PDB file of C-alpha atoms in Angstrom:
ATOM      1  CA  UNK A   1     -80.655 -26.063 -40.630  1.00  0.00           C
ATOM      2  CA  UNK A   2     -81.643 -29.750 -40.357  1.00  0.00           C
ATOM      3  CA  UNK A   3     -79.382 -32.551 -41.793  1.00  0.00           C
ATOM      4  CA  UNK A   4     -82.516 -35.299 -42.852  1.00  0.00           C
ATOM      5  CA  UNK A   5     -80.460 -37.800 -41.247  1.00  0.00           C
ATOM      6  CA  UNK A   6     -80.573 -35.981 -38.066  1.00  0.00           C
ATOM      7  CA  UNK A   7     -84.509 -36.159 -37.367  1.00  0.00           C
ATOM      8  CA  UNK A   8     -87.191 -38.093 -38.851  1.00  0.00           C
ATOM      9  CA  UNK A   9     -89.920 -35.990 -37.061  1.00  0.00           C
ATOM     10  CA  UNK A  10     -92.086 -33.604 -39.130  1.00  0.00           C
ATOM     11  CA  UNK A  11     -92.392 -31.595 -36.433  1.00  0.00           C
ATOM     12  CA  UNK A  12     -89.035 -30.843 -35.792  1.00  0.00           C
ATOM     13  CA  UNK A  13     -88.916 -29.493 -39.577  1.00  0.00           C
ATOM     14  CA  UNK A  14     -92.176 -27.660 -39.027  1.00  0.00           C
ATOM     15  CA  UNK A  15     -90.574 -26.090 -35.809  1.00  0.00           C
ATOM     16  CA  UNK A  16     -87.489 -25.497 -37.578  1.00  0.00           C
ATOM     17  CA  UNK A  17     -88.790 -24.225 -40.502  1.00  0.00           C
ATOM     18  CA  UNK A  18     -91.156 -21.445 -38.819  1.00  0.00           C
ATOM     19  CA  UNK A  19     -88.227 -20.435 -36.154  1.00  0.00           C
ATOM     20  CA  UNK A  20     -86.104 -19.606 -39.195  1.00  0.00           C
ATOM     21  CA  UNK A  21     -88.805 -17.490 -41.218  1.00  0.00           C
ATOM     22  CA  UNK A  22     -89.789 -15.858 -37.705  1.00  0.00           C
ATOM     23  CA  UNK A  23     -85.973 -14.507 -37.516  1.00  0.00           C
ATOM     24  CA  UNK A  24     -86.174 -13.135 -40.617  1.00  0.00           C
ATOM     25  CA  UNK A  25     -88.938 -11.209 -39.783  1.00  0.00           C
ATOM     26  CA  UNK A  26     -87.844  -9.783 -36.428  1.00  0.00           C
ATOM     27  CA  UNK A  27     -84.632  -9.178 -38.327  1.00  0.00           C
ATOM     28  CA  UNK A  28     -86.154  -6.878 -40.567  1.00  0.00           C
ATOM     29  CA  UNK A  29     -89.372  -5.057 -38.573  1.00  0.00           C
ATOM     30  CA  UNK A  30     -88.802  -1.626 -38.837  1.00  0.00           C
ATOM     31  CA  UNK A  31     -87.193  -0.971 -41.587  1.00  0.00           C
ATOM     32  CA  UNK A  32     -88.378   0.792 -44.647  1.00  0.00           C
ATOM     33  CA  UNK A  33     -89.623  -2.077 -47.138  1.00  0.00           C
ATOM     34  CA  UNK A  34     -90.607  -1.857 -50.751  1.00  0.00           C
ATOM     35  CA  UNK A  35     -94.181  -3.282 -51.273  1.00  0.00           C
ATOM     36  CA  UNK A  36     -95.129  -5.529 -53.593  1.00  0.00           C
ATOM     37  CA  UNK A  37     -98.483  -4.682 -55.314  1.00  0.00           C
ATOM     38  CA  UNK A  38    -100.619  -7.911 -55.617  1.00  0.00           C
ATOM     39  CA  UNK A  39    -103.884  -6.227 -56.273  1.00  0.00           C
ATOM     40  CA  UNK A  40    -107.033  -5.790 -54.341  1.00  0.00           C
ATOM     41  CA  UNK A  41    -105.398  -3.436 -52.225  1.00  0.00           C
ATOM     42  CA  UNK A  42    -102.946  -6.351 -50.889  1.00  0.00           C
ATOM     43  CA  UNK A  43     -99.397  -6.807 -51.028  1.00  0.00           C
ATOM     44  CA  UNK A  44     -95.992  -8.120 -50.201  1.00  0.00           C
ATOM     45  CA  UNK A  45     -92.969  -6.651 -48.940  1.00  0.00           C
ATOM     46  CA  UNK A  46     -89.182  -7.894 -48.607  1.00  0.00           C
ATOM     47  CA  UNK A  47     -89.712  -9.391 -45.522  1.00  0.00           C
ATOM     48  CA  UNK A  48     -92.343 -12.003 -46.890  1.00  0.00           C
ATOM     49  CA  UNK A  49     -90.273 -12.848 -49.689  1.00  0.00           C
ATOM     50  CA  UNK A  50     -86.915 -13.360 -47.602  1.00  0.00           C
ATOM     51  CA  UNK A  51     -88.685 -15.578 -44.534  1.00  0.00           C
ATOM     52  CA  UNK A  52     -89.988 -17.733 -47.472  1.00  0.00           C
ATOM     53  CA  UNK A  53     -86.815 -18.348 -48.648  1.00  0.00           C
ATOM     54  CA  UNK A  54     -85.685 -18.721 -45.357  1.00  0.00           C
ATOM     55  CA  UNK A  55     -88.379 -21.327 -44.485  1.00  0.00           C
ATOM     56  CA  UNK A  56     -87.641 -23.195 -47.857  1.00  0.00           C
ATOM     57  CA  UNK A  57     -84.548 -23.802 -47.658  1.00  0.00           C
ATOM     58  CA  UNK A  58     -85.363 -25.550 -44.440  1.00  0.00           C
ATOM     59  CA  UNK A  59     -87.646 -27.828 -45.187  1.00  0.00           C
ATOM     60  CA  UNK A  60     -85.690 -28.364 -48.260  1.00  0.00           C
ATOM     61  CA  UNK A  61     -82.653 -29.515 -46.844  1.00  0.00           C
ATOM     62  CA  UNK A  62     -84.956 -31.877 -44.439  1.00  0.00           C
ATOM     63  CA  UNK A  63     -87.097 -33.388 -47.244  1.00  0.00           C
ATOM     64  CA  UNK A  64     -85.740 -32.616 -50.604  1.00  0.00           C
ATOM     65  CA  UNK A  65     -88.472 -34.470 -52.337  1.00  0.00           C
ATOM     66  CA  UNK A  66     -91.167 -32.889 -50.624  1.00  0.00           C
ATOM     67  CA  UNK A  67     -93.277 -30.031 -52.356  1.00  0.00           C
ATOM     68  CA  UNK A  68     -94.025 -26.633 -51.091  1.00  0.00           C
ATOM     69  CA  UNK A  69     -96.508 -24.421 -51.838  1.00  0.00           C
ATOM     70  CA  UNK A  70     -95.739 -20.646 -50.783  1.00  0.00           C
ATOM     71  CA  UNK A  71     -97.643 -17.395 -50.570  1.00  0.00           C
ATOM     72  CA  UNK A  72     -94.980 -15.727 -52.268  1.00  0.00           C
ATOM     73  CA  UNK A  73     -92.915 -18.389 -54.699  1.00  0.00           C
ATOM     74  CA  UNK A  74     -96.227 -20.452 -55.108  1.00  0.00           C
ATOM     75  CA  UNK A  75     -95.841 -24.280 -56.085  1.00  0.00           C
ATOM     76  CA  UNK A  76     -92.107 -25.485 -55.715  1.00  0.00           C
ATOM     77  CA  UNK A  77     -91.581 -29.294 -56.678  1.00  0.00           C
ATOM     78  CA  UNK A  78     -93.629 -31.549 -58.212  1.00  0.00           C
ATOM     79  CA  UNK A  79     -97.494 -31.146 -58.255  1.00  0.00           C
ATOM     80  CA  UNK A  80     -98.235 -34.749 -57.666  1.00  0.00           C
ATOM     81  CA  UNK A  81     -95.818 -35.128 -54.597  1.00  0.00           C
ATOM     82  CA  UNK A  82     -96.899 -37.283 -52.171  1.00  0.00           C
ATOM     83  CA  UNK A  83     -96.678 -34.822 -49.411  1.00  0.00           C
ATOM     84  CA  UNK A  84     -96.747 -30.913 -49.459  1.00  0.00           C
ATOM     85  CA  UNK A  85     -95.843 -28.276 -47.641  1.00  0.00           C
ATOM     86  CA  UNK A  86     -97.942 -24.997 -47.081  1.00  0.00           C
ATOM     87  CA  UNK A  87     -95.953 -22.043 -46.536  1.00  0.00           C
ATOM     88  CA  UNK A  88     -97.425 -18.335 -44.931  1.00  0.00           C
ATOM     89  CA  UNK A  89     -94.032 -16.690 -44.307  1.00  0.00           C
ATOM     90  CA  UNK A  90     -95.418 -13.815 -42.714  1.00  0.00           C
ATOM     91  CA  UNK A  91     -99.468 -13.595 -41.911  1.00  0.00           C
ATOM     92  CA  UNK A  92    -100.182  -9.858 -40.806  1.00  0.00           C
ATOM     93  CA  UNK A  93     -98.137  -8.520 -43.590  1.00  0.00           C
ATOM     94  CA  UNK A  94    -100.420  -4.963 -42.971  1.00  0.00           C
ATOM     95  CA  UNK A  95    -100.064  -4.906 -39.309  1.00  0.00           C
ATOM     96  CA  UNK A  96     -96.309  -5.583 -39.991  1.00  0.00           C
ATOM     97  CA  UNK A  97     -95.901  -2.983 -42.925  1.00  0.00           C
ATOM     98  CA  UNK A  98     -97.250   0.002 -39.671  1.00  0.00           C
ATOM     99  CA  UNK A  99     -95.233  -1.484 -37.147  1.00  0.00           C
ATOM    100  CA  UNK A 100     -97.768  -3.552 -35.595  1.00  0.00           C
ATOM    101  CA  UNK A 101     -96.142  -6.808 -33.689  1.00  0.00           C
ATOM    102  CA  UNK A 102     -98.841  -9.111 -34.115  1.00  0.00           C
ATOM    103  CA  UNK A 103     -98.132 -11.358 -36.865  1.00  0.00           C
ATOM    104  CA  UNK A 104     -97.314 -14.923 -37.203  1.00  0.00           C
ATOM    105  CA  UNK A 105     -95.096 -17.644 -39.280  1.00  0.00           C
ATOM    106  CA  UNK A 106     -96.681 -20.822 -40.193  1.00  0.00           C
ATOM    107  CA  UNK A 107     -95.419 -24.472 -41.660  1.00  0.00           C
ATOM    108  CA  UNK A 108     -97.687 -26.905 -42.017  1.00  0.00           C
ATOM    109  CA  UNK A 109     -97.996 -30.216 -44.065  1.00  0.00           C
ATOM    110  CA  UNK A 110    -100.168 -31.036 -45.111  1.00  0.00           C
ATOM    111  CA  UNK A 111    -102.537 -33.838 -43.064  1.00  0.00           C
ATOM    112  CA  UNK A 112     -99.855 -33.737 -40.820  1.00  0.00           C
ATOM    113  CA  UNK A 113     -97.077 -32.220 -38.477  1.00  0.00           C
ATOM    114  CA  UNK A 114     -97.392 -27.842 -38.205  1.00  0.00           C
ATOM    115  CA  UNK A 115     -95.896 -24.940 -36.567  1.00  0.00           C
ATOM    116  CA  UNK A 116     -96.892 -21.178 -35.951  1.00  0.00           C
ATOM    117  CA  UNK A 117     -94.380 -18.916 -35.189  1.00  0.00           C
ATOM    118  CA  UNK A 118     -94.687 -15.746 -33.087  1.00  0.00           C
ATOM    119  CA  UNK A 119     -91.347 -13.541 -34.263  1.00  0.00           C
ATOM    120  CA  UNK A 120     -91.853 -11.076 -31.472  1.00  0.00           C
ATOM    121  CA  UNK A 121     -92.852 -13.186 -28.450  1.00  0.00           C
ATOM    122  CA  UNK A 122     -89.852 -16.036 -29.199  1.00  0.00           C
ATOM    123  CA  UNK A 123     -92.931 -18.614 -28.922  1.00  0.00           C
ATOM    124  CA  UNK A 124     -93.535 -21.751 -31.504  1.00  0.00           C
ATOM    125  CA  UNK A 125     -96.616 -23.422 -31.465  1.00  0.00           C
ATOM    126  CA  UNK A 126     -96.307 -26.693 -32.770  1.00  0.00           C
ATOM    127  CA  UNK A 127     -97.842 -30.290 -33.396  1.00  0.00           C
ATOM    128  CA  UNK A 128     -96.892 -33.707 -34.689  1.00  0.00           C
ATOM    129  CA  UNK A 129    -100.292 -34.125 -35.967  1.00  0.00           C
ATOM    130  CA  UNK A 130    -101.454 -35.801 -32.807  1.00  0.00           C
ATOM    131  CA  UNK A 131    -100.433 -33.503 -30.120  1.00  0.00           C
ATOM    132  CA  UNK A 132     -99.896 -29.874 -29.963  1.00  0.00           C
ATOM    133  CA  UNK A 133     -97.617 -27.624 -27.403  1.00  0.00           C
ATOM    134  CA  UNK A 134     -95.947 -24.391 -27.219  1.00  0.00           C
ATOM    135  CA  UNK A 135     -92.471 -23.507 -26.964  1.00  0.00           C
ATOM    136  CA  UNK A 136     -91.057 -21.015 -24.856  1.00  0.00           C
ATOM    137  CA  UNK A 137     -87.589 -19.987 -23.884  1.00  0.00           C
ATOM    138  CA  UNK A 138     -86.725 -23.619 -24.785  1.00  0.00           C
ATOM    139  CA  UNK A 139     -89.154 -25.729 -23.107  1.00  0.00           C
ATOM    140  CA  UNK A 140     -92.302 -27.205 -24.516  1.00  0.00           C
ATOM    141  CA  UNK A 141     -95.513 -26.966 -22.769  1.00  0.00           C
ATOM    142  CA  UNK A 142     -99.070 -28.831 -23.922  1.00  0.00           C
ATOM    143  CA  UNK A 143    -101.552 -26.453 -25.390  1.00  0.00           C
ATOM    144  CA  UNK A 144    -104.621 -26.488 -23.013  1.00  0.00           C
ATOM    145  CA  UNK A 145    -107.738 -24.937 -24.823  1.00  0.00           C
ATOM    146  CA  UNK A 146    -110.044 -22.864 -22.362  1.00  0.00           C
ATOM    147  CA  UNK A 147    -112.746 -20.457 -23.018  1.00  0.00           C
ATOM    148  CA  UNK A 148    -111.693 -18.520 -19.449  1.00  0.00           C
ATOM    149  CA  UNK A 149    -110.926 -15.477 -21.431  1.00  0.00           C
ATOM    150  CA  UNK A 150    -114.561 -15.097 -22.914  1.00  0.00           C
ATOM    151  CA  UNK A 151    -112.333 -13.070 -25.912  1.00  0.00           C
ATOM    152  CA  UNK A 152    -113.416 -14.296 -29.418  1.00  0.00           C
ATOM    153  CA  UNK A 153    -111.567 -13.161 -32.391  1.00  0.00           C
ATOM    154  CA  UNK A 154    -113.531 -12.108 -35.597  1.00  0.00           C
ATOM    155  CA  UNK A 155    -111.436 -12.066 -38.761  1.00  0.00           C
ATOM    156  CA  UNK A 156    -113.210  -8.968 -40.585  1.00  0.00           C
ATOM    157  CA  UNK A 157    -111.047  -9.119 -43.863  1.00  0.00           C
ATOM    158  CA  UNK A 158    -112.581  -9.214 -46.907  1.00  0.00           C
ATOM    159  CA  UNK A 159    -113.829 -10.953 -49.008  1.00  0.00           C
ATOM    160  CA  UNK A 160    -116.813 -11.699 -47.552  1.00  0.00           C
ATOM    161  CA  UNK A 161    -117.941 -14.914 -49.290  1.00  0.00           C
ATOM    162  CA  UNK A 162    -120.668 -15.712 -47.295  1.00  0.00           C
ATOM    163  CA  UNK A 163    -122.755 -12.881 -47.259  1.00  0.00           C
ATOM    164  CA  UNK A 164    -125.409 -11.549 -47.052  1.00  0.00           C
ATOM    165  CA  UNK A 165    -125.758 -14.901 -45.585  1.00  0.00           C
ATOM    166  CA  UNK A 166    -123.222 -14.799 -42.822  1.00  0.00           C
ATOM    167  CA  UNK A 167    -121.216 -11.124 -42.217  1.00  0.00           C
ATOM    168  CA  UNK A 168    -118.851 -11.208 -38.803  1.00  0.00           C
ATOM    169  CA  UNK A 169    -120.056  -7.911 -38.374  1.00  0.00           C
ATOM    170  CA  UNK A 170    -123.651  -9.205 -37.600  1.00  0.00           C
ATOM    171  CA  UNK A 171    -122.436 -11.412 -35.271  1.00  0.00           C
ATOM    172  CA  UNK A 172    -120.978  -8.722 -32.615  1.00  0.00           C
ATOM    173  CA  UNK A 173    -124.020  -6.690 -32.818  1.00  0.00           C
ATOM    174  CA  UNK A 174    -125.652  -9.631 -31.322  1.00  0.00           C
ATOM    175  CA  UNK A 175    -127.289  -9.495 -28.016  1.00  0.00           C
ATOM    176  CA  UNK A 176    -126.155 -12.874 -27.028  1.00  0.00           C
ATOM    177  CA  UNK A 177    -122.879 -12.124 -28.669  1.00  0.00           C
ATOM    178  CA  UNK A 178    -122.393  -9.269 -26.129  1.00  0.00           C
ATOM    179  CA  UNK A 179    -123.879 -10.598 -22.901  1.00  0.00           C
ATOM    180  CA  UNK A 180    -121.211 -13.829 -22.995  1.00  0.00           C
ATOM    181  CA  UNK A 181    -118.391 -12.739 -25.340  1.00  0.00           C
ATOM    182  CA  UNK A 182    -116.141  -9.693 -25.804  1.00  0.00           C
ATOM    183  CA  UNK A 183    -115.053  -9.599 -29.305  1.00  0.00           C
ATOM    184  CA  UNK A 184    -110.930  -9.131 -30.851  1.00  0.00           C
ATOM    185  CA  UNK A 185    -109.744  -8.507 -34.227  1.00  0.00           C
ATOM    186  CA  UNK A 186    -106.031  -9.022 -34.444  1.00  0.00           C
ATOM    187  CA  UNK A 187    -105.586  -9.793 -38.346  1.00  0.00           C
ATOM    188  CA  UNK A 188    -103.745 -12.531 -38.456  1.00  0.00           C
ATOM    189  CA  UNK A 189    -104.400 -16.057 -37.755  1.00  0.00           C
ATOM    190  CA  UNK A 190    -101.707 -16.360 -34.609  1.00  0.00           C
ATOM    191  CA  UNK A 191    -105.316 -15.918 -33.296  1.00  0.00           C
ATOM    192  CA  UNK A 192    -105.793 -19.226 -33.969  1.00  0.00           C
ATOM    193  CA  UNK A 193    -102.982 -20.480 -32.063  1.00  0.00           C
ATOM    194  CA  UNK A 194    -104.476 -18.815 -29.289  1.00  0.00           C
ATOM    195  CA  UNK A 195    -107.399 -20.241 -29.387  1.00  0.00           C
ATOM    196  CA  UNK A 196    -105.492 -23.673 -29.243  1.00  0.00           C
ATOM    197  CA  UNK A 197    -103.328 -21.945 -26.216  1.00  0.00           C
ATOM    198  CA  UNK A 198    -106.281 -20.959 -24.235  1.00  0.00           C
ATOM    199  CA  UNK A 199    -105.748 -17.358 -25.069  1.00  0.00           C
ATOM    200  CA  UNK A 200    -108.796 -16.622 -27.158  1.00  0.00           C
ATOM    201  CA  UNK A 201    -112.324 -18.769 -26.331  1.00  0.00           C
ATOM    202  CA  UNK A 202    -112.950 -19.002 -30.181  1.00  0.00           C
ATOM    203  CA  UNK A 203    -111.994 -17.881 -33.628  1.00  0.00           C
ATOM    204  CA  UNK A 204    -114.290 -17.257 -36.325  1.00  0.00           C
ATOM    205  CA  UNK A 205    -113.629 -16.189 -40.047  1.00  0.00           C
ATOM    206  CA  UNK A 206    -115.955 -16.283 -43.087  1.00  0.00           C
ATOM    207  CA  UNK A 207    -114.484 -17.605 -46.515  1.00  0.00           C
ATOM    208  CA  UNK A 208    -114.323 -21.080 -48.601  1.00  0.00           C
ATOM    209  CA  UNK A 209    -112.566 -24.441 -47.544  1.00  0.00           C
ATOM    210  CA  UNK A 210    -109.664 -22.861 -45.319  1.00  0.00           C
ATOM    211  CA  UNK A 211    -107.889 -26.037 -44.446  1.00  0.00           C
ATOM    212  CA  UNK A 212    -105.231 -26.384 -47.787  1.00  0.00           C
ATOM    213  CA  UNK A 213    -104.652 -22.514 -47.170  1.00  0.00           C
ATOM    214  CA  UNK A 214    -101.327 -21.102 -46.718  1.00  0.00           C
ATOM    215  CA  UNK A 215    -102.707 -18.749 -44.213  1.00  0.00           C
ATOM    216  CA  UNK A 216    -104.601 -21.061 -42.075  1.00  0.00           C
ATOM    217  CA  UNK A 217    -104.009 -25.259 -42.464  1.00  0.00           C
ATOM    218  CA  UNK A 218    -100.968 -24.644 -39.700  1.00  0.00           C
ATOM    219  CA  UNK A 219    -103.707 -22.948 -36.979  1.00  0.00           C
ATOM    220  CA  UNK A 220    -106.279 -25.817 -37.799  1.00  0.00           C
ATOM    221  CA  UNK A 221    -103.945 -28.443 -37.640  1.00  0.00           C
ATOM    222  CA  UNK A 222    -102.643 -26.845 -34.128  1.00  0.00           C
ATOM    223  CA  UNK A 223    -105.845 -26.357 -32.783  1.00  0.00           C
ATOM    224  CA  UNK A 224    -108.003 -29.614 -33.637  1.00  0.00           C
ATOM    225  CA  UNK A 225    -104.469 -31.396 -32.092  1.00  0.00           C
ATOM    226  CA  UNK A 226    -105.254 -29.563 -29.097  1.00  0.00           C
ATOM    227  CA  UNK A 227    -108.655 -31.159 -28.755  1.00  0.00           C
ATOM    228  CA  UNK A 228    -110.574 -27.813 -30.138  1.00  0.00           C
ATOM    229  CA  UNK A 229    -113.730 -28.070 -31.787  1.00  0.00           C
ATOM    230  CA  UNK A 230    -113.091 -27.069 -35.647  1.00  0.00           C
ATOM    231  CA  UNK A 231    -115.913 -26.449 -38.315  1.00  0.00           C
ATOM    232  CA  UNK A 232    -117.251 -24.483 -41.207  1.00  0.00           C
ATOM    233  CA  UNK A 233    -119.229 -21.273 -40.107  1.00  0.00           C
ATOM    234  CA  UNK A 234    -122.253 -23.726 -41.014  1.00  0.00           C
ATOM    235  CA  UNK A 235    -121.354 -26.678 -38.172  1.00  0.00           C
ATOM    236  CA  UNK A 236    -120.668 -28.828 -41.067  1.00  0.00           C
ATOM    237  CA  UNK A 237    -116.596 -30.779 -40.878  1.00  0.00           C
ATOM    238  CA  UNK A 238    -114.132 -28.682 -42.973  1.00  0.00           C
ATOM    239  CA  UNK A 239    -112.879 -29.818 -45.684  1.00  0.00           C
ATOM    240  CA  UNK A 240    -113.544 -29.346 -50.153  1.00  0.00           C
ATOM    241  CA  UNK A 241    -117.059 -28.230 -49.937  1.00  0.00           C
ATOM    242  CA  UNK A 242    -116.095 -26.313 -46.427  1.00  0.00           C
ATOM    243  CA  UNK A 243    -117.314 -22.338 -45.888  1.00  0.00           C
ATOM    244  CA  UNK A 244    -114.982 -20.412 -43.549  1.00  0.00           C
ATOM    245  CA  UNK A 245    -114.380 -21.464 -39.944  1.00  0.00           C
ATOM    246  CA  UNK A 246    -115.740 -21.543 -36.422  1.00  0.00           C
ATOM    247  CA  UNK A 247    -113.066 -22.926 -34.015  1.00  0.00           C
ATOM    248  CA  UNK A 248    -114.333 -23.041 -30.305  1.00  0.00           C
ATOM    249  CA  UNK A 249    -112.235 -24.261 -27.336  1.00  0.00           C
ATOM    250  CA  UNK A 250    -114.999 -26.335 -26.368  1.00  0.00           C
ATOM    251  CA  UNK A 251    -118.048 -27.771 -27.546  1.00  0.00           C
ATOM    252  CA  UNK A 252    -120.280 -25.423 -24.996  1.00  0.00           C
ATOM    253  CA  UNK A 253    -118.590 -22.394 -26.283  1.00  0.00           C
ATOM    254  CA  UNK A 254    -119.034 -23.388 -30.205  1.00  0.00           C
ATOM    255  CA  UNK A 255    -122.692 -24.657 -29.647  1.00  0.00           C
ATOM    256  CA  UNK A 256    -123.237 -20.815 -28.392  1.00  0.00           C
ATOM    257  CA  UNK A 257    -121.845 -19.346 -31.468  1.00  0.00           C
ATOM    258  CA  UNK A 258    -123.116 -22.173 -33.985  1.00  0.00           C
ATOM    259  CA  UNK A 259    -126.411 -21.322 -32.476  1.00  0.00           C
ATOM    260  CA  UNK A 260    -125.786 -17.045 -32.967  1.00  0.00           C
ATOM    261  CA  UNK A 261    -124.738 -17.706 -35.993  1.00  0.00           C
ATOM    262  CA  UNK A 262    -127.537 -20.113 -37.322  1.00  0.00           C
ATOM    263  CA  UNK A 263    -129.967 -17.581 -35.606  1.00  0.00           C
TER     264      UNK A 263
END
């Protein structure tokens, strides 16, 4: 827990805040969790509900008059608060729920400091907004971008709001896709930290404005600290009248898919 008067950094929260949800979820992988039906095939289980708690009561006892929206408990505090937290206590929920390791924890506030939690790994990806690093084992590196890996990450979820427009699928059947890419689909948006880690070249997802999403304002906020290249699946800035995301490690690597895409 953080006293308030301890720390007046966000990111120390943010950090905070994701380490604690991220040990509730290691805590309980494996077990044998009830699922909670949401519809459209998606759900919840015990250990979402628990690392939200977890992560609330965090942030709570840092900034009491701050609000928090959560996947799970939804808007907590006042609607009009002046700053607000967005909560995703456990993104991968169906790789978790058949014992699949790759999900993530993310914190973010909004327009400001963020944190993405690996559980299984023990790393925190984190920014104050202005600069982004990684912790590991207790130190904290800077996040260096790099499109080395040539692996770009293709959330396939649905819905699919911007077809028959835009469909990732269409994208990897592309010659030019092929001939300089290799293409990964992890399901959750730790992908996105990856990206801002140098572990993925790009990410790319199709949907609406992403960036006041539970599930992703903590990976944009990481990445475009870490000097990414961040826009819609159109090349337009994110933002209200947004559609989905293209995040590139550099501008080389998101003029290629801008220009796959477009085609």
């Amino acid at each position: 827990m953080i006293n308030s008067s301890a720390s007046s950094d966000d990111s120390v929260v943010a950090t905070a805040a994701a380490s604690a949800g991220a040990d509730v979820v290691r805590s309980l992988y494996g077990r044998r969790l009830t699922r909670i039906d949401k519809g459209a095939g998606d759900f919840a289980t015990a250990a979402d509900v628990e690392a939200e708690k977890a992560i609330v009561d965090v942030i709570r006892a840092a900034r009491p008059d701050d609000a928090v929206v959560g996947e799970e408990g939804g808007q907590q505090g006042t609607a009009d608060a002046a700053r607000q937290w967005l909560v995703d206590p456990l993104c991968g929920t169906l790789n978790y729920a058949v014992g699949s390791m790759l999900v993530a924890v993310n914190v973010a506030l909004r327009d400001g400091a963020a944190a993405v939690a690996d559980p299984f790994s023990g790393e925190v990806f984190f920014t104050d907004g202005t600069s982004a690093w990684v912790r590991r084992d207790g130190v904290d590196e800077p996040l260096a971008p790099t499109s080395a890996t040539s692996l770009v990450d293709v959330n396939l979820d649905p819905p699919f709001i911007g077809r028959p427009g835009f469909r990732a699928v269409d994208l990897l059947a592309r010659p030019a896709f092929v001939e300089r890419f290799r293409p990964r689909v992890v399901s959750t948006t730790l992908a996105l930290a990856w990206v801002a880690a140098g572990r993925r070249a790009a990410y790319v997802t199709d949907g609406g404005d992403l960036t006041g999403s539970v599930h992703f304002a903590a990976g944009i906020a990481l990445c475009r600290a870490a000097g990414c290249v961040v826009t819609g699946i159109d090349g337009a800035p994110t933002g209200p009248a947004g559609r989905g995301l293209v995040v590139a490690a550099d501008t080389e690597t998101h003029g290629q898919l801008m220009s796959m895409i477009r085609g």
